[in-house]
Coordinates of C-alpha atoms in Angstrom, one line a residue:
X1 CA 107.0 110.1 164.8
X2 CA 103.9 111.9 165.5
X3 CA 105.0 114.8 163.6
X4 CA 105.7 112.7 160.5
X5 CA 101.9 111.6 160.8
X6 CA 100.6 114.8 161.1
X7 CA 102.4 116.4 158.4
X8 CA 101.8 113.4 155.8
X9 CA 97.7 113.8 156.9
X10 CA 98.5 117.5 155.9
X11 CA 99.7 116.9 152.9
X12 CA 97.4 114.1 151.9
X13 CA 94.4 116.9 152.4
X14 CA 96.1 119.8 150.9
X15 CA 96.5 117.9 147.4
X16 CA 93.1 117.7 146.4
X17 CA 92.5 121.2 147.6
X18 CA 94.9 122.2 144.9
X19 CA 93.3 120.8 141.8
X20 CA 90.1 123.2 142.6
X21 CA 91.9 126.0 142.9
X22 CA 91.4 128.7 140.2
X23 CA 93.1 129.0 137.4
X24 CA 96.4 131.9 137.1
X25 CA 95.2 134.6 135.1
X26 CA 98.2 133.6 132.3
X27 CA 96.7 130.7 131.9
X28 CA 93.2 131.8 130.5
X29 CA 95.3 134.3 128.3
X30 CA 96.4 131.2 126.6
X31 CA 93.0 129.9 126.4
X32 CA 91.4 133.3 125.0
X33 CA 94.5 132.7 121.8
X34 CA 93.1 129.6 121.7
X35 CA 90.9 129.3 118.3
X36 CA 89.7 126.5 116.0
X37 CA 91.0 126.0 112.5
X38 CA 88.7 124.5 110.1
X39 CA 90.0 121.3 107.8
X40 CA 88.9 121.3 104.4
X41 CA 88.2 117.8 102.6
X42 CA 86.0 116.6 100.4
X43 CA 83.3 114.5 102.8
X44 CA 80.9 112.4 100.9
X45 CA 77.3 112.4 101.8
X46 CA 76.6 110.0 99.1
X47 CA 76.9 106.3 99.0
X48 CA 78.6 104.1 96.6
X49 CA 76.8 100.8 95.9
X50 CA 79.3 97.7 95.3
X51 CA 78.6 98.4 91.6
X52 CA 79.3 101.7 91.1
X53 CA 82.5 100.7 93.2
X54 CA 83.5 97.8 90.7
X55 CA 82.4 100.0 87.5
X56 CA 84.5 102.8 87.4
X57 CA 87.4 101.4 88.1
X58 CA 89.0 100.7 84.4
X59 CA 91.4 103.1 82.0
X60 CA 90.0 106.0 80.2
X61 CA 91.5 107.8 76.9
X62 CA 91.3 111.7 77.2
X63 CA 90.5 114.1 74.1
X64 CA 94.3 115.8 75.2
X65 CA 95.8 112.1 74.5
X66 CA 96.5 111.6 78.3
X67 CA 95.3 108.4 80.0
X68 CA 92.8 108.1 83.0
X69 CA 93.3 105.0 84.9
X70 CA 90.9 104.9 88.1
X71 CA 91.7 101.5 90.2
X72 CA 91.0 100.4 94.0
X73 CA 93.8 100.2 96.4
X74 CA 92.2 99.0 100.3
X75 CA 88.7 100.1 99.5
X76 CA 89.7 103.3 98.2
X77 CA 89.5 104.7 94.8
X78 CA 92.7 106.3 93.0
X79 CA 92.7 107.9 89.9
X80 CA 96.0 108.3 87.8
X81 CA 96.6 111.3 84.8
X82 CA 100.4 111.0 84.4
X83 CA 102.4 111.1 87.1
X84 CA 99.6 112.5 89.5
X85 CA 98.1 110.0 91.6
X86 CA 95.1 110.6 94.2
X87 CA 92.2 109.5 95.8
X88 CA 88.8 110.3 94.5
X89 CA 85.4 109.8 96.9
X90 CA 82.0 109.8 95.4
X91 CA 80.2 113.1 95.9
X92 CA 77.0 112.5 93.7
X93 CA 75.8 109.8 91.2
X94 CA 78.3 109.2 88.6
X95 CA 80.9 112.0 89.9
X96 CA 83.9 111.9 92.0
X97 CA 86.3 114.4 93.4
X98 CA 89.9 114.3 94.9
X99 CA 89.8 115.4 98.7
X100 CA 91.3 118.8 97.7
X101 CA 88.9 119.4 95.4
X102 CA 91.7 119.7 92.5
X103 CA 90.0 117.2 89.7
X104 CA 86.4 116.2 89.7
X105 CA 85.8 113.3 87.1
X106 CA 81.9 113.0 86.1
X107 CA 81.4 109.1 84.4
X108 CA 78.6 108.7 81.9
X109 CA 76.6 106.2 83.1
X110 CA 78.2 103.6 85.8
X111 CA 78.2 100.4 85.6
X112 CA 79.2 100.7 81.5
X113 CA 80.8 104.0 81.4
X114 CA 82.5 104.7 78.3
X115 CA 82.7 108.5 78.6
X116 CA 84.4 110.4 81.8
X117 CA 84.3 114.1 82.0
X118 CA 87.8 115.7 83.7
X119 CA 87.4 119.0 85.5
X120 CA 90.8 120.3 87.1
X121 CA 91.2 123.0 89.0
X122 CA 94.3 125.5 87.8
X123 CA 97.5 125.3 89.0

């Protein structure tokens, strides 16, 4: 019985010991490979007020005969040419971008806009 004792207090101390010890020399291999990847998205340093929020939404005729509709879908905007669909965040008064940075629309004047200016990236 006393051996069982003495070999579970053994134990019990040795464990701790064990998560202090150094790392294996694989290991920091791994962690050298180790490297970070950047994540491109459009971030949005500027604001938009409740109005410009409300004001852009609305459908737009192109020059090219295509249709712009921009709407709000759980506080996010959406912009629609076609059959392409995605989400647009303000990135300066009166201008928006998709999160790839594939179409950047530019309104004339927000609340009333009348005009929007489509810049797509090539495909």
């Amino acid at each position: 019985m006393r051996n069982k004792l003495t070999l579970a207090l053994l134990v019990a101390a040795a464990v701790p010991a064990f998560a202090f010890a150094a790392p294996a020399d694989n290991q920091n291999a791994v962690n050298d490979a180790i490297t970070s990847v950047p994540v491109v998205a459009s971030t949005s340093a500027y604001k938009l007020r409740p109005f410009e929020f409300d004001g852009v939404q609305g459908v737009y005729g192109l020059d090219d005969g295509r249709v712009l509709k921009v709407k709000a879908k759980h506080r996010k905007l959406y912009a629609t040419i076609g059959d392409d669909n995605a989400e647009i965040v303000p990135i300066a008064p009166n201008t928006f971008a998709t999160r790839d940075n594939a179409m950047m629309l530019r309104f004339n004047e927000i609340p009333f806009a009348t005009d929007v200016t489509v810049s797509m990236a090539a495909k």
